[in-house]
């Protein structure tokens, strides 16, 4: 079993965890009780998981994924990593609700500036180098109450302008910073703004895509799912820039290998310790200009270094 791949898969579902190689255990913020400390413990060998605060737990990661209502592609990835027979899970196809914005959602473009929450949300975005043009383009808003209270909401729309996903990010300094709806991630992030005749850039999060600005697709995680893969092939995309964080290098290599085998030109964006959203538009634009075409030889060197 590839423990690093399992860690990456878990982090794509539960966000960043604390991994202890000696004990083979990783801890996360619990998505069930949302305690401010990382109290959800998962043993990678036994697969047992347990939250020390709310007591929720189980004996397999499959069971955890089922409780979290993840989509089918995550079960497929899990089965490949742990060697579980696909026949056990191939018929598990969770039906998801149609995504809708929280009822408390307020677009910042039309929000009352006298509201302290509006000011706090705008201050957070300003510190993230999000411009007024970005706010208008992506219909960025916030919630001042409810499940997503104190969070920036970044919607994603499909080619017809229909909501296909949204992500929540706290604009306060709290432990549980991210919250996504229980809807399928097998979508094309920011599809409304994508020109398939031009090079596309694949990034992890919404703020990363906003930082790149031009033709960037967020995965809302680390894994590229089927719908985006198929759309790229269907649209005969000629070039892809892959700009994932350093901890997702193996996933980026697999992605590059897949698309190169389909005749697509791949460029790796060598990110420093910061992700695109932290680098900002000017720096990420410079990196995009400096990238070189990935060759089979380069790809092999990356694989040797990573594996």
mmCIF file of C-alpha atoms in Angstrom:
data_model
loop_
_atom_site.group_PDB
_atom_site.id
_atom_site.type_symbol
_atom_site.label_atom_id
_atom_site.label_comp_id
_atom_site.label_asym_id
_atom_site.label_seq_id
_atom_site.Cartn_x
_atom_site.Cartn_y
_atom_site.Cartn_z
ATOM 1 C CA UNK A 1 0.000 0.000 0.000
ATOM 2 C CA UNK A 2 1.277 3.452 -0.916
ATOM 3 C CA UNK A 3 0.860 5.424 2.308
ATOM 4 C CA UNK A 4 1.712 8.767 0.703
ATOM 5 C CA UNK A 5 -0.994 8.301 -1.927
ATOM 6 C CA UNK A 6 -3.480 7.414 0.811
ATOM 7 C CA UNK A 7 -2.519 10.541 2.768
ATOM 8 C CA UNK A 8 -3.010 12.647 -0.368
ATOM 9 C CA UNK A 9 -6.398 11.066 -1.020
ATOM 10 C CA UNK A 10 -7.531 11.682 2.567
ATOM 11 C CA UNK A 11 -6.308 15.281 2.406
ATOM 12 C CA UNK A 12 -8.214 15.830 -0.838
ATOM 13 C CA UNK A 13 -11.372 14.977 1.128
ATOM 14 C CA UNK A 14 -10.597 16.345 4.619
ATOM 15 C CA UNK A 15 -8.070 19.142 3.888
ATOM 16 C CA UNK A 16 -4.571 19.249 5.398
ATOM 17 C CA UNK A 17 -3.797 16.700 8.111
ATOM 18 C CA UNK A 18 -0.940 15.996 10.529
ATOM 19 C CA UNK A 19 0.782 12.756 9.525
ATOM 20 C CA UNK A 20 2.919 10.760 11.989
ATOM 21 C CA UNK A 21 5.059 8.306 10.018
ATOM 22 C CA UNK A 22 6.120 6.349 13.115
ATOM 23 C CA UNK A 23 2.569 5.547 14.214
ATOM 24 C CA UNK A 24 1.120 5.500 10.672
ATOM 25 C CA UNK A 25 -1.632 7.793 11.914
ATOM 26 C CA UNK A 26 -2.969 11.057 10.577
ATOM 27 C CA UNK A 27 -5.213 13.577 12.326
ATOM 28 C CA UNK A 28 -7.714 16.000 10.807
ATOM 29 C CA UNK A 29 -10.264 18.538 11.908
ATOM 30 C CA UNK A 30 -13.425 16.514 12.416
ATOM 31 C CA UNK A 31 -16.056 17.338 9.757
ATOM 32 C CA UNK A 32 -18.798 16.015 12.042
ATOM 33 C CA UNK A 33 -18.298 18.047 15.229
ATOM 34 C CA UNK A 34 -16.010 20.740 13.740
ATOM 35 C CA UNK A 35 -13.831 20.942 16.854
ATOM 36 C CA UNK A 36 -11.188 23.670 16.607
ATOM 37 C CA UNK A 37 -8.373 21.131 17.130
ATOM 38 C CA UNK A 38 -7.496 18.165 14.908
ATOM 39 C CA UNK A 39 -9.210 15.339 16.786
ATOM 40 C CA UNK A 40 -10.213 12.973 13.966
ATOM 41 C CA UNK A 41 -7.602 10.207 14.045
ATOM 42 C CA UNK A 42 -7.105 7.712 11.170
ATOM 43 C CA UNK A 43 -4.723 4.743 11.247
ATOM 44 C CA UNK A 44 -3.476 4.101 7.712
ATOM 45 C CA UNK A 45 -2.653 0.433 8.379
ATOM 46 C CA UNK A 46 -5.740 -0.754 10.274
ATOM 47 C CA UNK A 47 -7.962 1.934 8.638
ATOM 48 C CA UNK A 48 -9.703 2.496 11.972
ATOM 49 C CA UNK A 49 -10.830 6.087 12.502
ATOM 50 C CA UNK A 50 -12.221 7.908 15.502
ATOM 51 C CA UNK A 51 -12.933 11.429 16.715
ATOM 52 C CA UNK A 52 -11.821 11.929 20.305
ATOM 53 C CA UNK A 53 -14.374 14.699 20.834
ATOM 54 C CA UNK A 54 -17.699 13.608 19.328
ATOM 55 C CA UNK A 55 -16.976 9.862 19.382
ATOM 56 C CA UNK A 56 -17.876 9.154 15.753
ATOM 57 C CA UNK A 57 -15.750 6.377 14.276
ATOM 58 C CA UNK A 58 -15.494 3.249 12.183
ATOM 59 C CA UNK A 59 -13.312 0.395 11.033
ATOM 60 C CA UNK A 60 -12.596 1.268 7.392
ATOM 61 C CA UNK A 61 -11.794 4.350 5.330
ATOM 62 C CA UNK A 62 -14.484 3.153 2.929
ATOM 63 C CA UNK A 63 -16.984 3.559 5.767
ATOM 64 C CA UNK A 64 -15.632 7.042 6.513
ATOM 65 C CA UNK A 65 -16.015 8.042 2.862
ATOM 66 C CA UNK A 66 -19.543 6.664 2.824
ATOM 67 C CA UNK A 67 -20.425 8.728 5.903
ATOM 68 C CA UNK A 68 -18.930 11.810 4.244
ATOM 69 C CA UNK A 69 -20.916 11.083 1.051
ATOM 70 C CA UNK A 70 -17.908 11.427 -1.232
ATOM 71 C CA UNK A 71 -18.359 10.711 -4.916
ATOM 72 C CA UNK A 72 -17.639 7.428 -6.630
ATOM 73 C CA UNK A 73 -14.233 8.412 -8.026
ATOM 74 C CA UNK A 74 -12.824 8.620 -4.482
ATOM 75 C CA UNK A 75 -13.827 5.005 -3.835
ATOM 76 C CA UNK A 76 -12.101 3.982 -7.060
ATOM 77 C CA UNK A 77 -8.914 5.795 -5.995
ATOM 78 C CA UNK A 78 -9.138 4.232 -2.531
ATOM 79 C CA UNK A 79 -9.516 0.737 -3.956
ATOM 80 C CA UNK A 80 -6.416 1.175 -6.119
ATOM 81 C CA UNK A 81 -4.344 2.362 -3.164
ATOM 82 C CA UNK A 82 -5.367 -0.298 -0.634
ATOM 83 C CA UNK A 83 -5.855 -3.116 -3.155
ATOM 84 C CA UNK A 84 -9.547 -3.614 -2.402
ATOM 85 C CA UNK A 85 -11.582 -5.477 -5.024
ATOM 86 C CA UNK A 86 -13.423 -2.925 -7.158
ATOM 87 C CA UNK A 87 -16.403 -5.253 -7.491
ATOM 88 C CA UNK A 88 -17.331 -4.425 -3.908
ATOM 89 C CA UNK A 89 -17.796 -0.742 -4.641
ATOM 90 C CA UNK A 90 -18.437 -0.431 -8.345
ATOM 91 C CA UNK A 91 -22.208 -0.229 -7.873
ATOM 92 C CA UNK A 92 -21.990 2.417 -5.168
ATOM 93 C CA UNK A 93 -23.053 5.567 -6.962
ATOM 94 C CA UNK A 94 -24.188 8.224 -4.532
ATOM 95 C CA UNK A 95 -26.941 10.533 -5.721
ATOM 96 C CA UNK A 96 -26.120 14.142 -4.955
ATOM 97 C CA UNK A 97 -28.372 17.109 -4.459
ATOM 98 C CA UNK A 98 -28.303 19.934 -6.984
ATOM 99 C CA UNK A 99 -25.962 22.593 -5.571
ATOM 100 C CA UNK A 100 -27.621 25.763 -4.310
ATOM 101 C CA UNK A 101 -26.016 28.748 -2.645
ATOM 102 C CA UNK A 102 -26.671 29.120 1.109
ATOM 103 C CA UNK A 103 -29.811 31.124 1.844
ATOM 104 C CA UNK A 104 -27.628 33.546 3.846
ATOM 105 C CA UNK A 105 -25.389 34.218 0.816
ATOM 106 C CA UNK A 106 -24.890 37.912 0.074
ATOM 107 C CA UNK A 107 -23.024 38.964 -3.101
ATOM 108 C CA UNK A 108 -20.329 41.419 -2.075
ATOM 109 C CA UNK A 109 -21.007 43.507 -5.166
ATOM 110 C CA UNK A 110 -24.371 44.510 -3.679
ATOM 111 C CA UNK A 111 -23.653 44.140 0.057
ATOM 112 C CA UNK A 112 -24.272 46.952 2.550
ATOM 113 C CA UNK A 113 -20.917 48.545 3.349
ATOM 114 C CA UNK A 114 -22.161 49.646 6.777
ATOM 115 C CA UNK A 115 -22.479 46.009 7.817
ATOM 116 C CA UNK A 116 -19.351 45.060 9.866
ATOM 117 C CA UNK A 117 -19.385 41.575 8.324
ATOM 118 C CA UNK A 118 -19.210 43.089 4.842
ATOM 119 C CA UNK A 119 -16.160 45.092 5.893
ATOM 120 C CA UNK A 120 -14.485 42.031 7.420
ATOM 121 C CA UNK A 121 -15.117 39.968 4.299
ATOM 122 C CA UNK A 122 -13.771 42.694 2.007
ATOM 123 C CA UNK A 123 -10.696 43.167 4.195
ATOM 124 C CA UNK A 124 -9.928 39.465 3.999
ATOM 125 C CA UNK A 125 -10.249 39.481 0.213
ATOM 126 C CA UNK A 126 -8.084 42.582 -0.078
ATOM 127 C CA UNK A 127 -5.379 40.811 1.924
ATOM 128 C CA UNK A 128 -5.668 37.894 -0.523
ATOM 129 C CA UNK A 129 -5.155 40.322 -3.437
ATOM 130 C CA UNK A 130 -8.698 39.774 -4.698
ATOM 131 C CA UNK A 131 -9.802 42.796 -6.738
ATOM 132 C CA UNK A 132 -13.225 44.351 -7.254
ATOM 133 C CA UNK A 133 -13.114 42.968 -10.809
ATOM 134 C CA UNK A 134 -12.593 39.471 -9.378
ATOM 135 C CA UNK A 135 -15.537 39.925 -7.008
ATOM 136 C CA UNK A 136 -17.804 40.909 -9.894
ATOM 137 C CA UNK A 137 -16.533 38.265 -12.310
ATOM 138 C CA UNK A 138 -16.890 35.321 -9.934
ATOM 139 C CA UNK A 139 -19.915 36.627 -7.991
ATOM 140 C CA UNK A 140 -17.965 36.297 -4.742
ATOM 141 C CA UNK A 141 -20.034 36.795 -1.614
ATOM 142 C CA UNK A 142 -20.211 35.903 2.059
ATOM 143 C CA UNK A 143 -22.537 34.579 4.741
ATOM 144 C CA UNK A 144 -22.988 36.362 8.062
ATOM 145 C CA UNK A 145 -24.960 33.501 9.609
ATOM 146 C CA UNK A 146 -26.008 29.896 9.235
ATOM 147 C CA UNK A 147 -23.809 26.913 8.441
ATOM 148 C CA UNK A 148 -21.420 29.079 6.412
ATOM 149 C CA UNK A 149 -21.469 32.058 8.763
ATOM 150 C CA UNK A 150 -18.250 34.072 8.697
ATOM 151 C CA UNK A 151 -17.207 32.569 5.372
ATOM 152 C CA UNK A 152 -16.374 33.882 1.929
ATOM 153 C CA UNK A 153 -18.397 31.986 -0.682
ATOM 154 C CA UNK A 154 -16.906 31.491 -4.151
ATOM 155 C CA UNK A 155 -19.427 30.007 -6.604
ATOM 156 C CA UNK A 156 -18.557 28.002 -9.713
ATOM 157 C CA UNK A 157 -20.812 27.977 -12.771
ATOM 158 C CA UNK A 158 -21.037 25.619 -15.727
ATOM 159 C CA UNK A 159 -20.970 26.676 -19.391
ATOM 160 C CA UNK A 160 -24.664 27.617 -19.251
ATOM 161 C CA UNK A 161 -24.298 29.762 -16.141
ATOM 162 C CA UNK A 162 -25.792 27.205 -13.754
ATOM 163 C CA UNK A 163 -24.235 26.745 -10.324
ATOM 164 C CA UNK A 164 -22.227 23.495 -10.228
ATOM 165 C CA UNK A 165 -20.281 23.984 -6.975
ATOM 166 C CA UNK A 166 -19.234 26.519 -4.370
ATOM 167 C CA UNK A 167 -16.577 26.650 -1.711
ATOM 168 C CA UNK A 168 -16.577 28.367 1.677
ATOM 169 C CA UNK A 169 -13.495 29.903 3.305
ATOM 170 C CA UNK A 170 -13.554 31.545 6.738
ATOM 171 C CA UNK A 171 -12.475 35.183 6.789
ATOM 172 C CA UNK A 172 -11.704 34.861 10.495
ATOM 173 C CA UNK A 173 -8.640 33.187 12.013
ATOM 174 C CA UNK A 174 -10.290 29.946 13.101
ATOM 175 C CA UNK A 175 -9.154 26.319 13.013
ATOM 176 C CA UNK A 176 -11.913 25.043 10.711
ATOM 177 C CA UNK A 177 -11.198 27.283 7.723
ATOM 178 C CA UNK A 178 -12.827 25.450 4.814
ATOM 179 C CA UNK A 179 -16.305 24.081 4.237
ATOM 180 C CA UNK A 180 -17.698 22.628 1.024
ATOM 181 C CA UNK A 181 -21.246 21.457 0.283
ATOM 182 C CA UNK A 182 -22.045 17.751 0.041
ATOM 183 C CA UNK A 183 -22.376 17.796 -3.745
ATOM 184 C CA UNK A 184 -20.377 16.114 -6.480
ATOM 185 C CA UNK A 185 -16.916 17.480 -7.261
ATOM 186 C CA UNK A 186 -17.006 15.739 -10.635
ATOM 187 C CA UNK A 187 -17.573 19.069 -12.337
ATOM 188 C CA UNK A 188 -15.572 21.566 -14.371
ATOM 189 C CA UNK A 189 -14.635 24.389 -12.039
ATOM 190 C CA UNK A 190 -15.261 27.899 -13.412
ATOM 191 C CA UNK A 191 -16.370 26.349 -16.720
ATOM 192 C CA UNK A 192 -18.299 29.513 -17.611
ATOM 193 C CA UNK A 193 -15.000 31.355 -18.108
ATOM 194 C CA UNK A 194 -12.996 28.666 -19.921
ATOM 195 C CA UNK A 195 -11.852 29.061 -23.532
ATOM 196 C CA UNK A 196 -10.945 25.542 -24.630
ATOM 197 C CA UNK A 197 -9.084 26.860 -27.673
ATOM 198 C CA UNK A 198 -6.430 28.383 -25.420
ATOM 199 C CA UNK A 199 -4.001 26.724 -22.954
ATOM 200 C CA UNK A 200 -5.635 25.881 -19.628
ATOM 201 C CA UNK A 201 -4.057 25.930 -16.175
ATOM 202 C CA UNK A 202 -5.113 23.329 -13.607
ATOM 203 C CA UNK A 203 -4.889 24.379 -9.945
ATOM 204 C CA UNK A 204 -6.192 23.055 -6.632
ATOM 205 C CA UNK A 205 -8.446 25.756 -5.209
ATOM 206 C CA UNK A 206 -10.767 28.585 -6.190
ATOM 207 C CA UNK A 207 -8.424 31.301 -4.928
ATOM 208 C CA UNK A 208 -5.562 29.729 -6.896
ATOM 209 C CA UNK A 209 -7.627 29.943 -10.082
ATOM 210 C CA UNK A 210 -8.596 33.542 -9.350
ATOM 211 C CA UNK A 211 -4.906 34.410 -8.864
ATOM 212 C CA UNK A 212 -4.018 32.924 -12.265
ATOM 213 C CA UNK A 213 -7.008 34.831 -13.716
ATOM 214 C CA UNK A 214 -6.812 33.510 -17.287
ATOM 215 C CA UNK A 215 -8.310 30.131 -18.207
ATOM 216 C CA UNK A 216 -7.642 28.463 -14.853
ATOM 217 C CA UNK A 217 -9.658 25.476 -13.653
ATOM 218 C CA UNK A 218 -9.812 24.668 -9.913
ATOM 219 C CA UNK A 219 -10.091 21.005 -8.923
ATOM 220 C CA UNK A 220 -11.503 21.937 -5.496
ATOM 221 C CA UNK A 221 -9.025 19.356 -4.210
ATOM 222 C CA UNK A 222 -6.025 17.495 -5.565
ATOM 223 C CA UNK A 223 -7.637 14.887 -7.830
ATOM 224 C CA UNK A 224 -8.722 15.387 -11.417
ATOM 225 C CA UNK A 225 -12.058 13.660 -11.949
ATOM 226 C CA UNK A 226 -13.646 12.091 -15.016
ATOM 227 C CA UNK A 227 -15.763 14.967 -16.305
ATOM 228 C CA UNK A 228 -12.795 17.330 -16.635
ATOM 229 C CA UNK A 229 -10.591 14.620 -18.158
ATOM 230 C CA UNK A 230 -13.192 13.821 -20.798
ATOM 231 C CA UNK A 231 -13.911 17.481 -21.573
ATOM 232 C CA UNK A 232 -10.207 18.172 -22.151
ATOM 233 C CA UNK A 233 -10.008 15.307 -24.639
ATOM 234 C CA UNK A 234 -13.347 16.189 -26.242
ATOM 235 C CA UNK A 235 -12.296 19.813 -26.790
ATOM 236 C CA UNK A 236 -8.877 18.814 -28.195
ATOM 237 C CA UNK A 237 -7.027 21.025 -25.732
ATOM 238 C CA UNK A 238 -3.490 21.443 -27.018
ATOM 239 C CA UNK A 239 -1.663 22.582 -23.877
ATOM 240 C CA UNK A 240 -2.139 22.243 -20.129
ATOM 241 C CA UNK A 241 -0.213 24.007 -17.366
ATOM 242 C CA UNK A 242 -0.262 21.932 -14.179
ATOM 243 C CA UNK A 243 0.160 24.090 -11.062
ATOM 244 C CA UNK A 244 -0.473 21.874 -8.039
ATOM 245 C CA UNK A 245 1.181 22.250 -4.631
ATOM 246 C CA UNK A 246 4.449 20.419 -3.965
ATOM 247 C CA UNK A 247 2.704 17.849 -1.760
ATOM 248 C CA UNK A 248 0.644 16.764 -4.777
ATOM 249 C CA UNK A 249 3.619 16.115 -7.065
ATOM 250 C CA UNK A 250 2.847 12.432 -7.556
ATOM 251 C CA UNK A 251 -0.697 13.268 -8.577
ATOM 252 C CA UNK A 252 0.646 15.925 -10.954
ATOM 253 C CA UNK A 253 3.026 13.376 -12.493
ATOM 254 C CA UNK A 254 0.198 10.898 -13.065
ATOM 255 C CA UNK A 255 -1.908 13.666 -14.576
ATOM 256 C CA UNK A 256 0.925 14.696 -16.900
ATOM 257 C CA UNK A 257 1.529 11.105 -17.969
ATOM 258 C CA UNK A 258 -2.147 10.595 -18.797
ATOM 259 C CA UNK A 259 -2.502 13.721 -20.923
ATOM 260 C CA UNK A 260 0.870 13.315 -22.644
ATOM 261 C CA UNK A 261 -0.210 9.822 -23.702
ATOM 262 C CA UNK A 262 -3.160 11.535 -25.395
ATOM 263 C CA UNK A 263 -0.933 13.919 -27.348
ATOM 264 C CA UNK A 264 -1.407 16.996 -25.148
ATOM 265 C CA UNK A 265 1.508 19.337 -24.440
ATOM 266 C CA UNK A 266 2.152 19.556 -20.696
ATOM 267 C CA UNK A 267 3.989 22.238 -18.734
ATOM 268 C CA UNK A 268 4.742 21.865 -15.027
ATOM 269 C CA UNK A 269 4.594 25.108 -13.060
ATOM 270 C CA UNK A 270 7.334 24.782 -10.444
ATOM 271 C CA UNK A 271 5.692 26.336 -7.398
ATOM 272 C CA UNK A 272 7.800 27.406 -4.406
ATOM 273 C CA UNK A 273 6.467 26.747 -0.914
ATOM 274 C CA UNK A 274 3.550 29.092 -1.622
ATOM 275 C CA UNK A 275 0.497 28.174 -3.694
ATOM 276 C CA UNK A 276 -0.748 30.384 -6.589
ATOM 277 C CA UNK A 277 -3.162 32.335 -4.401
ATOM 278 C CA UNK A 278 -0.308 33.285 -2.052
ATOM 279 C CA UNK A 279 2.046 34.167 -4.905
ATOM 280 C CA UNK A 280 -0.400 36.570 -6.522
ATOM 281 C CA UNK A 281 -1.115 37.369 -10.166
ATOM 282 C CA UNK A 282 2.225 38.991 -11.062
ATOM 283 C CA UNK A 283 4.387 36.203 -9.644
ATOM 284 C CA UNK A 284 2.279 33.355 -11.003
ATOM 285 C CA UNK A 285 2.225 35.053 -14.428
ATOM 286 C CA UNK A 286 6.024 35.169 -14.362
ATOM 287 C CA UNK A 287 6.174 31.466 -13.499
ATOM 288 C CA UNK A 288 3.766 30.631 -16.320
ATOM 289 C CA UNK A 289 5.998 32.475 -18.785
ATOM 290 C CA UNK A 290 9.067 30.562 -17.598
ATOM 291 C CA UNK A 291 7.637 27.037 -17.794
ATOM 292 C CA UNK A 292 9.107 24.577 -20.263
ATOM 293 C CA UNK A 293 7.478 21.780 -22.197
ATOM 294 C CA UNK A 294 7.456 18.441 -20.388
ATOM 295 C CA UNK A 295 9.289 15.703 -22.295
ATOM 296 C CA UNK A 296 9.255 11.933 -21.659
ATOM 297 C CA UNK A 297 12.796 12.293 -20.299
ATOM 298 C CA UNK A 298 11.781 15.091 -17.897
ATOM 299 C CA UNK A 299 8.754 13.100 -16.795
ATOM 300 C CA UNK A 300 10.916 10.063 -16.050
ATOM 301 C CA UNK A 301 13.274 12.219 -13.967
ATOM 302 C CA UNK A 302 10.322 13.549 -11.954
ATOM 303 C CA UNK A 303 9.087 9.998 -11.382
ATOM 304 C CA UNK A 304 12.516 8.799 -10.219
ATOM 305 C CA UNK A 305 12.800 11.723 -7.789
ATOM 306 C CA UNK A 306 9.300 11.215 -6.380
ATOM 307 C CA UNK A 307 9.064 7.439 -6.269
#
